[in-house]
Every structure is written in structure tokens, then in C-alpha cells.
Tab-separated table of C-alpha atoms and ligand atoms in Angstrom:
chain	number	residue	atom	x	y	z
A	1	MET	CA	0.464	0.017	0.220
A	2	PRO	CA	0.406	3.732	-0.396
A	3	SER	CA	3.421	4.132	2.011
A	4	GLU	CA	5.942	2.254	-0.965
A	5	VAL	CA	5.632	4.844	-2.931
A	6	GLU	CA	4.937	8.782	-1.841
A	7	GLN	CA	1.871	10.115	-2.973
A	8	PRO	CA	-0.759	12.861	-1.219
A	9	ALA	CA	-2.199	11.598	1.948
A	10	GLU	CA	-5.910	12.452	-0.222
A	11	GLU	CA	-4.936	9.277	-3.052
A	12	THR	CA	-4.498	7.229	-0.129
A	13	VAL	CA	-7.815	8.266	2.284
A	14	ARG	CA	-9.430	7.044	-1.307
A	15	GLN	CA	-7.078	3.725	-1.821
A	16	LEU	CA	-8.469	3.167	1.625
A	17	ARG	CA	-11.937	4.384	1.864
A	18	LEU	CA	-12.301	1.661	-1.709
A	19	LEU	CA	-10.617	-1.095	0.512
A	20	ALA	CA	-13.307	-0.524	2.906
A	21	THR	CA	-16.230	-1.523	0.821
A	22	PRO	CA	-17.266	-5.746	-0.193
A	23	THR	CA	-15.547	-5.391	-3.694
A	24	GLY	CA	-12.215	-4.114	-1.635
A	25	ALA	CA	-11.934	-6.988	1.257
A	26	ALA	CA	-13.038	-9.296	-1.952
A	27	ALA	CA	-9.083	-8.077	-3.573
A	28	LEU	CA	-7.817	-8.142	-0.230
A	29	THR	CA	-8.995	-11.608	0.102
A	30	ARG	CA	-7.987	-12.269	-3.253
A	31	ALA	CA	-4.665	-10.646	-2.165
A	32	ALA	CA	-4.044	-13.071	0.387
A	33	GLY	CA	-4.332	-15.954	-1.092
A	34	LEU	CA	-1.730	-15.160	-3.451
A	35	LEU	CA	0.417	-13.900	-1.441
A	36	ALA	CA	-0.276	-17.860	0.718
A	37	ASP	CA	0.598	-19.281	-2.568
A	38	ARG	CA	3.828	-16.979	-2.845
A	39	THR	CA	2.541	-15.571	-6.123
A	40	ASP	CA	5.920	-13.328	-7.575
A	41	VAL	CA	4.638	-9.365	-7.389
A	42	VAL	CA	3.965	-8.900	-11.289
A	43	THR	CA	2.330	-12.418	-11.873
A	44	ALA	CA	0.019	-10.987	-8.463
A	45	LEU	CA	-0.179	-7.747	-9.102
A	46	SER	CA	-1.352	-8.733	-12.873
A	47	ARG	CA	-3.672	-10.967	-11.908
A	48	LEU	CA	-5.364	-8.227	-8.977
A	49	ARG	CA	-5.357	-5.283	-11.283
A	50	ALA	CA	-7.549	-7.604	-14.114
A	51	GLU	CA	-8.955	-9.075	-11.759
A	52	PHE	CA	-10.262	-5.952	-9.664
A	53	GLY	CA	-8.945	-3.052	-11.437
A	54	ALA	CA	-5.488	-0.880	-11.293
A	55	ASP	CA	-7.318	1.380	-8.170
A	56	LEU	CA	-8.073	-1.563	-6.155
A	57	GLY	CA	-5.532	-4.561	-7.304
A	58	GLY	CA	-2.048	-2.143	-5.663
A	59	PRO	CA	-3.491	-1.607	-3.119
A	60	ALA	CA	-4.740	-4.815	-1.829
A	61	TRP	CA	-1.580	-6.157	-2.804
A	62	GLY	CA	0.047	-4.107	-0.120
A	63	VAL	CA	-2.328	-4.200	2.524
A	64	ALA	CA	-1.870	-8.135	2.217
A	65	ARG	CA	1.940	-7.562	2.159
A	66	GLN	CA	1.188	-5.573	5.580
A	67	ARG	CA	-1.127	-8.048	7.012
A	68	GLU	CA	1.177	-10.499	7.137
A	69	ARG	CA	3.978	-8.411	8.147
A	70	ALA	CA	1.228	-7.829	11.570
A	71	ARG	CA	0.532	-10.909	12.035
A	72	PRO	CA	2.674	-12.720	14.439
A	73	VAL	CA	2.633	-8.985	16.852
A	74	PHE	CA	-1.735	-8.342	16.046
A	75	GLY	CA	-2.305	-12.034	15.994
A	76	ALA	CA	-5.690	-12.203	13.955
A	77	ASP	CA	-7.114	-9.400	14.540
A	78	ALA	CA	-4.021	-8.320	11.173
A	79	ASP	CA	-6.983	-9.906	8.338
A	80	ARG	CA	-9.558	-6.556	9.972
A	81	LEU	CA	-7.417	-3.618	10.533
A	82	LEU	CA	-5.568	-1.998	7.666
A	83	PHE	CA	-2.064	-0.424	7.821
A	84	THR	CA	0.729	1.998	6.173
A	85	GLY	CA	3.350	1.047	5.859
A	86	ASP	CA	4.273	3.776	7.940
A	87	THR	CA	2.143	3.737	10.137
A	88	LEU	CA	2.759	-0.527	10.646
A	89	GLU	CA	6.913	0.174	11.659
A	90	GLN	CA	5.570	3.202	14.269
A	91	ALA	CA	2.742	1.401	15.768
A	92	GLY	CA	3.525	-0.835	18.955
A	93	ARG	CA	2.691	-4.064	20.279
A	94	PRO	CA	-1.407	-4.596	21.238
A	95	GLY	CA	-0.825	-6.379	24.056
A	96	LEU	CA	1.342	-4.116	25.995
A	97	ALA	CA	-0.791	-1.105	24.954
A	98	ASP	CA	-3.452	-2.986	26.632
A	99	ARG	CA	-0.816	-3.425	29.705
A	100	ARG	CA	-0.236	0.607	29.366
A	101	ALA	CA	-3.895	1.048	29.188
A	102	ALA	CA	-4.755	-0.790	31.827
A	103	ARG	CA	-2.601	0.828	34.620
A	104	LEU	CA	-3.653	4.368	33.057
A	105	LEU	CA	-7.477	3.859	33.756
A	106	ALA	CA	-6.612	1.465	37.525
A	107	GLY	CA	-7.458	5.339	38.747
A	108	GLY	CA	-11.689	5.075	37.751
A	109	VAL	CA	-11.028	7.812	34.728
A	110	GLY	CA	-13.058	6.790	31.884
A	111	THR	CA	-12.128	9.091	29.216
A	112	ALA	CA	-8.898	8.964	27.531
A	113	VAL	CA	-6.836	10.602	23.925
A	114	ASP	CA	-4.815	9.007	21.795
A	115	LEU	CA	-2.467	11.549	21.197
A	116	GLY	CA	-1.111	11.026	17.446
A	117	CYS	CA	-3.390	7.244	17.094
A	118	ALA	CA	-1.627	6.594	13.679
A	119	SER	CA	-3.082	3.410	12.326
A	120	GLY	CA	-4.723	3.850	16.048
A	121	THR	CA	-3.316	0.746	18.105
A	122	ASP	CA	-3.396	2.922	21.463
A	123	ALA	CA	-7.175	4.391	20.847
A	124	LEU	CA	-8.570	0.650	20.662
A	125	ALA	CA	-6.605	-0.340	23.398
A	126	LEU	CA	-8.067	2.074	25.424
A	127	ALA	CA	-11.056	1.823	23.776
A	128	ARG	CA	-11.622	-1.879	25.517
A	129	ALA	CA	-9.797	-1.220	28.594
A	130	GLY	CA	-13.882	0.187	28.360
A	131	ALA	CA	-12.815	3.976	28.313
A	132	SER	CA	-14.665	6.416	26.063
A	133	VAL	CA	-12.172	7.164	23.686
A	134	VAL	CA	-10.690	10.488	21.199
A	135	ALA	CA	-8.188	10.040	18.530
A	136	VAL	CA	-6.656	12.885	17.647
A	137	ASP	CA	-3.553	13.163	14.058
A	138	ARG	CA	-2.909	15.220	11.887
A	139	ASP	CA	-2.814	13.586	9.258
A	140	PRO	CA	-5.654	12.349	7.538
A	141	VAL	CA	-3.824	8.720	6.828
A	142	ALA	CA	-4.031	8.118	10.103
A	143	ARG	CA	-7.584	9.228	11.102
A	144	GLU	CA	-9.079	7.176	8.605
A	145	LEU	CA	-7.005	4.550	9.785
A	146	THR	CA	-7.757	4.572	12.994
A	147	ALA	CA	-11.649	4.874	12.114
A	148	HIS	CA	-11.625	2.269	9.623
A	149	ASN	CA	-9.633	0.259	12.370
A	150	ALA	CA	-11.822	1.243	15.776
A	151	ALA	CA	-15.193	0.613	13.016
A	152	ALA	CA	-12.955	-3.439	12.284
A	153	LEU	CA	-13.003	-3.874	15.167
A	154	GLY	CA	-17.017	-3.019	16.537
A	155	LEU	CA	-15.418	-0.522	19.202
A	156	PRO	CA	-16.151	3.416	19.786
A	157	VAL	CA	-13.482	5.899	18.794
A	158	ASP	CA	-14.421	9.701	18.675
A	159	VAL	CA	-11.826	10.437	15.469
A	160	ARG	CA	-10.914	14.224	15.169
A	161	ASP	CA	-8.235	16.344	13.015
A	162	ALA	CA	-6.071	18.373	15.993
A	163	ASP	CA	-2.563	19.027	16.591
A	164	VAL	CA	-0.968	17.549	19.697
A	165	VAL	CA	0.951	20.805	19.947
A	166	ASP	CA	-2.040	23.023	20.438
A	167	LEU	CA	-4.625	21.018	22.270
A	168	VAL	CA	-1.577	20.216	24.573
A	169	ALA	CA	-1.150	23.236	25.851
A	170	ALA	CA	-4.677	24.152	26.162
A	171	ALA	CA	-4.564	21.745	29.333
A	172	ALA	CA	-6.725	22.572	32.091
A	173	ASP	CA	-7.783	20.855	35.447
A	174	GLY	CA	-5.901	17.662	34.674
A	175	GLN	CA	-7.360	17.031	30.987
A	176	VAL	CA	-6.201	16.636	27.677
A	177	ALA	CA	-8.737	17.718	24.389
A	178	GLY	CA	-11.896	16.831	27.636
A	179	CYS	CA	-10.041	13.954	29.039
A	180	GLY	CA	-9.051	12.360	31.965
A	181	ALA	CA	-6.336	10.916	30.268
A	182	ALA	CA	-3.805	10.293	27.485
A	183	VAL	CA	-1.321	8.437	25.702
A	184	LEU	CA	0.885	9.469	23.223
A	185	ASP	CA	3.617	8.380	21.734
A	186	PRO	CA	5.697	11.054	19.355
A	187	ALA	CA	6.543	10.406	15.751
A	188	ARG	CA	10.368	9.054	16.342
A	189	ARG	CA	11.584	8.404	13.187
A	190	ALA	CA	10.987	10.849	9.572
A	191	HIS	CA	12.376	9.971	5.849
A	192	GLY	CA	12.400	6.471	7.721
A	193	ARG	CA	15.034	7.874	10.213
A	194	ARG	CA	15.442	7.695	13.920
A	195	ILE	CA	15.180	10.991	15.456
A	196	THR	CA	17.692	11.145	18.005
A	197	ASP	CA	17.205	14.393	19.848
A	198	PRO	CA	14.508	13.979	21.949
A	199	ASP	CA	13.867	17.965	20.910
A	200	GLY	CA	13.095	16.907	17.058
A	201	TRP	CA	10.094	14.207	17.424
A	202	SER	CA	7.116	15.526	16.177
A	203	PRO	CA	5.522	16.184	18.590
A	204	PRO	CA	8.399	17.479	20.461
A	205	TRP	CA	10.003	16.817	23.880
A	206	SER	CA	8.647	20.350	25.192
A	207	THR	CA	5.140	19.040	24.583
A	208	VAL	CA	6.232	15.832	26.163
A	209	THR	CA	7.024	17.621	29.525
A	210	ALA	CA	4.450	19.516	29.165
A	211	LEU	CA	1.744	17.211	29.528
A	212	LEU	CA	3.307	15.409	32.207
A	213	ASP	CA	3.062	18.672	33.900
A	214	ALA	CA	-0.185	19.032	33.241
A	215	VAL	CA	-2.496	15.692	33.246
A	216	PRO	CA	-1.258	13.640	35.819
A	217	ARG	CA	-3.079	10.155	33.777
A	218	CYS	CA	-0.585	10.092	31.449
A	219	VAL	CA	1.478	8.172	29.991
A	220	VAL	CA	4.193	8.961	26.676
A	221	LYS	CA	5.994	6.865	25.059
A	222	VAL	CA	9.804	7.673	24.709
A	223	ALA	CA	12.782	6.277	22.260
A	224	PRO	CA	14.530	3.382	24.927
A	225	GLY	CA	18.002	5.357	24.253
A	226	LEU	CA	16.324	8.656	26.498
A	227	ASP	CA	19.247	9.991	28.596
A	228	HIS	CA	17.536	9.261	32.559
A	229	ASP	CA	18.419	13.041	32.769
A	230	ARG	CA	15.723	13.656	30.887
A	231	VAL	CA	13.770	12.289	33.399
A	232	PRO	CA	11.683	14.881	34.756
A	233	GLY	CA	11.671	14.648	38.769
A	234	GLY	CA	8.517	12.365	40.493
A	235	VAL	CA	8.050	10.948	37.254
A	236	GLU	CA	8.615	6.762	36.712
A	237	ALA	CA	10.308	5.736	33.494
A	238	GLU	CA	10.137	2.238	32.854
A	239	TRP	CA	11.685	-0.011	30.279
A	240	VAL	CA	9.898	-3.313	28.767
A	241	SER	CA	11.462	-5.559	27.223
A	242	VAL	CA	10.295	-8.841	25.411
A	243	GLY	CA	12.148	-11.571	24.490
A	244	GLY	CA	15.762	-10.087	25.019
A	245	SER	CA	15.161	-7.098	23.303
A	246	ILE	CA	13.532	-3.883	24.568
A	247	VAL	CA	10.247	-2.624	22.655
A	248	GLU	CA	9.360	-0.003	24.784
A	249	ALA	CA	10.493	3.209	27.124
A	250	LEU	CA	6.981	4.868	28.582
A	251	LEU	CA	7.326	7.552	31.444
A	252	TRP	CA	4.182	8.177	33.440
A	253	GLY	CA	2.643	11.129	35.127
A	254	ARG	CA	3.399	11.687	38.096
A	255	GLY	CA	-1.002	10.885	39.253
A	256	VAL	CA	-0.452	6.521	37.819
A	257	SER	CA	3.724	6.556	38.363
A	258	ALA	CA	4.396	4.494	41.781
A	259	THR	CA	8.287	4.373	41.509
A	260	TRP	CA	11.168	5.306	40.309
A	261	ARG	CA	12.215	2.991	37.429
A	262	ARG	CA	10.733	-0.253	37.053
A	263	ALA	CA	11.840	-3.093	34.825
A	264	THR	CA	9.567	-4.921	32.192
A	265	VAL	CA	10.883	-8.026	31.620
A	266	VAL	CA	8.316	-10.626	29.248
A	267	ARG	CA	9.516	-13.987	28.488
A	268	SER	CA	7.594	-16.611	27.018
A	269	GLY	CA	5.012	-14.475	27.137
A	270	THR	CA	4.536	-14.185	31.813
A	271	VAL	CA	5.549	-10.133	32.782
A	272	HIS	CA	7.879	-10.028	35.346
A	273	GLU	CA	8.373	-6.166	36.876
A	274	LEU	CA	11.757	-5.178	38.788
A	275	THR	CA	11.197	-1.797	40.174
A	276	ALA	CA	13.766	0.468	42.135
A	277	ASP	CA	12.299	3.678	44.389
A	278	THR	CA	15.325	5.159	44.094
A	279	ASP	CA	18.733	4.970	42.467
A	280	PRO	CA	20.030	1.460	43.852
A	281	GLY	CA	23.101	2.817	42.656
A	282	ARG	CA	26.203	1.211	40.753
A	283	ALA	CA	26.337	-2.654	42.781
A	284	PRO	CA	30.421	-3.742	43.827
A	285	VAL	CA	33.846	-4.325	41.297
A	286	ALA	CA	35.118	-8.402	41.899
A	287	ALA	CA	36.800	-11.034	39.979
A	288	PRO	CA	34.825	-13.291	37.703
A	289	ARG	CA	33.812	-15.861	40.055
A	290	GLY	CA	31.773	-19.186	38.349
A	291	TRP	CA	28.959	-18.413	36.994
A	292	LEU	CA	28.252	-15.115	34.708
A	293	HIS	CA	25.103	-13.552	34.659
A	294	GLU	CA	24.088	-10.917	32.115
A	295	PRO	CA	21.575	-8.621	32.803
A	296	ASP	CA	18.494	-8.588	30.478
A	297	PRO	CA	18.389	-5.263	28.563
A	298	ALA	CA	15.398	-2.616	30.651
A	299	VAL	CA	17.820	-4.332	33.810
A	300	ILE	CA	19.865	-2.297	32.206
A	301	ARG	CA	18.131	0.115	30.723
A	302	SER	CA	16.408	0.748	33.512
A	303	GLY	CA	19.390	1.686	35.414
A	304	LEU	CA	19.030	-1.683	38.110
A	305	VAL	CA	21.605	-3.385	37.866
A	306	ALA	CA	22.819	-3.174	40.927
A	307	THR	CA	19.088	-3.873	42.631
A	308	VAL	CA	19.930	-7.591	40.592
A	309	ALA	CA	23.723	-7.507	41.846
A	310	GLN	CA	21.749	-7.326	45.339
A	311	GLN	CA	18.937	-10.314	44.920
A	312	LEU	CA	21.566	-12.472	43.348
A	313	GLY	CA	24.579	-12.629	46.133
A	314	ALA	CA	26.757	-10.871	42.937
A	315	THR	CA	28.951	-8.419	41.629
A	316	LEU	CA	30.124	-6.739	38.195
A	317	VAL	CA	32.860	-7.929	36.353
A	318	ASP	CA	34.125	-4.655	35.520
A	319	GLU	CA	33.192	-0.947	36.768
A	320	GLN	CA	32.462	-0.003	33.527
A	321	ILE	CA	30.293	-3.060	32.389
A	322	ALA	CA	26.691	-4.802	33.124
A	323	TYR	CA	27.500	-8.099	33.285
A	324	LEU	CA	26.770	-10.013	36.970
A	325	THR	CA	29.376	-12.770	38.121
A	326	SER	CA	29.079	-14.645	41.218
A	327	ASP	CA	29.113	-18.086	43.015
A	328	ALA	CA	25.961	-19.785	42.329
A	329	PRO	CA	23.715	-20.156	38.644
A	330	ALA	CA	20.154	-17.118	39.181
A	331	ASP	CA	17.133	-18.718	39.369
A	332	SER	CA	15.742	-15.531	37.835
A	333	PRO	CA	14.025	-13.532	35.743
A	334	TRP	CA	16.162	-10.759	35.290
A	335	VAL	CA	19.419	-12.453	33.817
A	336	SER	CA	20.927	-15.708	31.617
A	337	SER	CA	23.119	-16.933	33.192
A	338	TYR	CA	26.439	-18.642	31.921
A	339	ARG	CA	28.875	-20.718	33.557
A	340	VAL	CA	32.719	-19.941	33.676
A	341	THR	CA	35.703	-22.445	32.799
A	342	ASP	CA	37.835	-20.152	31.995
A	343	VAL	CA	39.156	-16.439	32.219
A	344	LEU	CA	41.477	-15.770	29.550
A	345	PRO	CA	42.947	-12.771	28.306
A	346	PHE	CA	41.198	-11.317	24.555
A	347	SER	CA	43.949	-13.265	21.693
A	348	VAL	CA	42.140	-15.603	19.101
A	349	LYS	CA	44.991	-17.260	18.408
A	350	ARG	CA	44.960	-18.427	22.405
A	351	LEU	CA	41.265	-18.355	22.359
A	352	ARG	CA	41.777	-21.012	18.964
A	353	ALA	CA	44.587	-23.146	21.103
A	354	LEU	CA	42.007	-23.834	24.462
A	355	LEU	CA	38.560	-24.335	21.993
A	356	ARG	CA	40.356	-26.998	20.153
A	357	GLU	CA	41.532	-28.893	23.664
A	358	ARG	CA	37.901	-28.772	24.407
A	359	GLY	CA	36.618	-30.290	21.353
A	360	ILE	CA	34.342	-27.143	20.695
A	361	GLY	CA	34.202	-26.798	17.362
A	362	ARG	CA	30.157	-24.448	17.652
A	363	VAL	CA	30.293	-21.359	20.419
A	364	VAL	CA	27.879	-17.938	20.544
A	365	VAL	CA	30.096	-15.230	20.651
A	366	LYS	CA	28.869	-12.327	23.285
A	367	LYS	CA	29.499	-9.237	23.948
A	368	ARG	CA	30.287	-5.403	25.977
A	369	GLY	CA	32.520	-2.889	26.387
A	370	SER	CA	34.665	-4.477	23.168
A	371	ALA	CA	34.570	-3.581	19.326
A	372	VAL	CA	35.273	-7.232	18.238
A	373	GLU	CA	32.856	-7.901	15.455
A	374	PRO	CA	30.508	-11.068	16.697
A	375	GLU	CA	29.961	-13.136	13.570
A	376	ALA	CA	33.804	-12.507	12.610
A	377	LEU	CA	35.019	-14.060	16.129
A	378	VAL	CA	32.019	-17.171	15.444
A	379	LYS	CA	33.887	-18.674	11.773
A	380	GLN	CA	37.345	-17.099	12.860
A	381	LEU	CA	36.840	-20.339	15.951
A	382	ARG	CA	34.816	-22.623	13.916
A	383	GLY	CA	36.595	-25.481	14.735
A	384	LYS	CA	35.500	-29.355	13.741
A	385	GLY	CA	34.909	-30.180	17.553
A	386	GLU	CA	31.014	-31.258	18.779
A	387	GLY	CA	31.644	-29.208	21.440
A	388	ARG	CA	30.094	-25.561	22.150
A	389	ALA	CA	30.347	-22.269	24.351
A	390	VAL	CA	29.636	-19.165	24.785
A	391	VAL	CA	32.835	-16.917	24.287
A	392	VAL	CA	31.938	-13.495	26.433
A	393	VAL	CA	34.664	-10.536	25.138
A	394	THR	CA	34.477	-8.092	27.685
A	395	ARG	CA	37.246	-6.286	30.159
A	396	VAL	CA	37.905	-6.465	33.371
A	397	ALA	CA	39.928	-4.629	35.709
A	398	ASP	CA	39.625	-2.853	32.142
A	399	VAL	CA	41.911	-5.027	30.421
A	400	PRO	CA	40.160	-7.339	27.310
A	401	THR	CA	39.592	-10.568	28.807
A	402	VAL	CA	37.608	-13.921	27.155
A	403	LEU	CA	35.528	-15.544	29.754
A	404	LEU	CA	34.801	-19.493	27.761
A	405	CYS	CA	31.497	-20.569	29.399
A	406	GLU	CA	29.637	-23.171	29.356
A	407	GLY	CA	27.231	-23.326	25.264
B	501	SAM	C1	4.612	6.872	16.717
B	501	SAM	S1	2.894	7.549	15.850
B	501	SAM	C2	1.064	6.723	16.978
B	501	SAM	C3	1.656	5.098	16.435
B	501	SAM	C4	0.096	4.400	17.637
B	501	SAM	N1	0.314	5.036	18.875
B	501	SAM	C5	0.568	3.309	17.106
B	501	SAM	O1	0.987	1.961	18.527
B	501	SAM	O2	-0.011	2.593	16.376
B	501	SAM	C6	3.354	9.479	15.565
B	501	SAM	C7	1.573	9.908	15.381
B	501	SAM	O3	1.527	10.972	15.659
B	501	SAM	C8	1.233	12.074	15.032
B	501	SAM	N2	1.610	13.062	15.077
B	501	SAM	C9	2.591	13.946	15.263
B	501	SAM	N3	2.790	15.099	15.255
B	501	SAM	C10	1.420	16.041	15.387
B	501	SAM	C11	0.936	16.989	15.836
B	501	SAM	N4	2.224	17.645	16.175
B	501	SAM	N5	-0.306	17.074	16.034
B	501	SAM	C12	-1.200	15.186	15.974
B	501	SAM	N6	-0.803	14.860	15.800
B	501	SAM	C13	0.603	15.264	15.476
B	501	SAM	C14	1.848	11.653	13.435
B	501	SAM	O4	0.846	11.691	12.469
B	501	SAM	C15	1.846	10.033	13.859
B	501	SAM	O5	0.784	9.863	13.621
């Protein structure tokens, strides 16, 4: 659909409306079938255009492809929703949006606004959680998508054209756009590139802080790399990982904040939360022991490594590096543990010799505080042996070091 080809928003809106007709639905079903059959793009497009006309063929193929990309995260709903490439790229995970909505509305507030709705993931979650929802966006394509998607899921959402900067500037009595709760997820990409400076987000950082100051029941999605110094006082910052990768970072309004920092780790569908009411500082440092523990990235980004170290009786291997070590394995969602068999100064030659001696032919390389390229090192260390190992390349007391661990 429209994202691959730059075209005026009005044209995209017109195509989306065509796709929402019964003929459009038939074209989407046919496109999904062709995609499932792995029909090549040229054949698929020519069949779709022959059967449904040029106006519907291309857009139907585009949406079918977005739905295929969306399915792993959106599940069966993906086949009822419309996305463009841009809005799918910006979309959060519906499961996490539901979790956010539940927490935001837990105080009993009945009205919520999604400030910049894109294809509506947050607006739909707020409506599912029972709120009366307003969704705003200045982009007509986003408004069309959100209105369509809400109707497709049978959820009432009032979609409006407004500028979020103006709405937040006008917030009063703890409300914005007449709602007692708000979700703000600023656009942090432009022309396919990440915008690292929060002042360049849309809406910009000044609107983020204005919302946090004016509306106590709000949550703002921010870049996971956000500098802790930016987090305003009294605002809880939360980092969320799924399957070992950071997927979102959140700032909670002061009416919802319950702690200083929170690390939320989703592993095999189970949600684990670690909190600290004050900065736990740095964990103590000591030489590597029998076990190495790799903290989850949500623990690292939220600044809670010292909290985990204390729980595990562990120490850092180096003042600057987020690897922990202790005498015992850890049965903990906050870390992955590896039994250390050898500690040696970093040298590919020595490492190769040691692996050969141990009959280890396959390794997984992990690194922190080192410039090595893991893929290149994996190839360099590949041998004939049947054994497997984890090679951790890091620094210990600032010396480049390898911790060889059981694989
Ligand atoms: C990151 S997307 C939101 C994604 C959405 N939360 C989701 O999970 O699908 C940001 C949206 O904000 C909209 N936006 C950016 N600046 C805006 C402004 N000043 N006023 C209104 N909408 C704005 C963009 O058009 C875009 O649709």
C-alpha cells in the first residue's frame, strides 16, 4: 500500500475507502490468497488488476503484505485491520498497549485521548479497556486508518483532526481534549531515519514535559535510549523488553507513577516487573567467579543492575560493564546465567587453541565493552569439534578479557 510510493494523503485516503467496500474486501481476500501461495509480485499484481481494476489491485496487494508483517504481533486482528507501511512501522504491540491502558485507567477515569493515533493501536487498547476514547492526528491517513480499524473491531472511537501541540498547551484541570487520561507516542522517525534528539520528535520534547506537568494520568512512549537526566522529577520511567529485546520505554504521569524506575521483562509470555523507589547506584566490582550473569536489557536501561546484583549476591566484573558474576547460577527472570570454565586475556590465537583442546567447534559470541565483531569471531573460532561454548568478550579491570562459558 501507499507507503512504498510517495503519494498525496488524499489519494491514500481514497484508496483506503475503496478497500473498505465489499469489492475492496474481496480484493484483499484474493491478495492474501496470492501471498499465501507465494505468487511472485508481478504475477500477483497483474491478476489483481485484471480482476479488480488498477484502483484496487495495487492497494490490496500492499495491505495484504502489511497484514502479513503485522500478524506475528497483532494475531488474527491483523486480517481485519488496515495499515500503511509507515503506520505499521510506528505501531506498538497491542498486548503492551492493553497493559498500558489498564494501568492508565486503573484509577477509574472514564475518558482517554490518544494524542497522535497513527493506525490506532493505543486508541483501540483504551477502548478495549472500557474508556470513552478520543483519537487525534493531524495526518488524514492516520485518521482514516484509526476510524476504519475501530469500526472493524467494533470499538467506539471518536477520531478528530487536531494538533497535539495546541491541545496539550490548552490542557487544564488535569484534562486534555476534555479527557482525564492521555497516551502520547511522539513520532521518532522521519524519512525512514530515527530522530535521536527528543526536541526533533513530533510532537517535540517540550510537549512531552508540558503533558506530564498538566495531566497527571498520562503515559508517554519515548525512545529506549532516552537519557535518564531528561526524566522529570516524580515521573516513573519504565523500560519493557520482550524475549530479551527492548521494545518500549515509558514515562508515567505523576498521578500514575508508583516508583522511580521499573524494568518489565516479558519472557515466554510471562510479565516480570522489577522496581526501585530510588537510584540503587552501582553494584560492587570483583573478579569473575564461577557464574556469569547477563542482565536483561530492560534491567540495564532502567538502571537497576545494582538491585539485581544485591538480590543475587553478585558483583560486576568491571566498573563500566553490565556483566554480573557470582558463585551460583541464578533462577531469575532478570538475568541469563552461564557457567564460566575459563578466564583468559583476549587473544584469538589462545582462544582457538583452548577450544581445539576442549573439542569445541561451535561458539556463540557475546560481547560488551569490546569492539570485536561477533559474527566475524564466530567464523574465526569455528572448528571440527562437536562441543559448543559461549564466548564472552569483555573487559575485566579494564583489560580485554574472554570468559569461556558452557554452551
Ligand atoms: C508514533 S505515531 C503513533 C503510533 C501509535 N501510538 C501506534 O502504536 O500505532 C505518532 C503519530 O503522531 C502524529 N503526530 C505527530 N505530530 C503531531 C501533532 N503535532 N499533532 C497531531 N498529530 C501528530 C503522527 O501523524 C503519527 O501518526
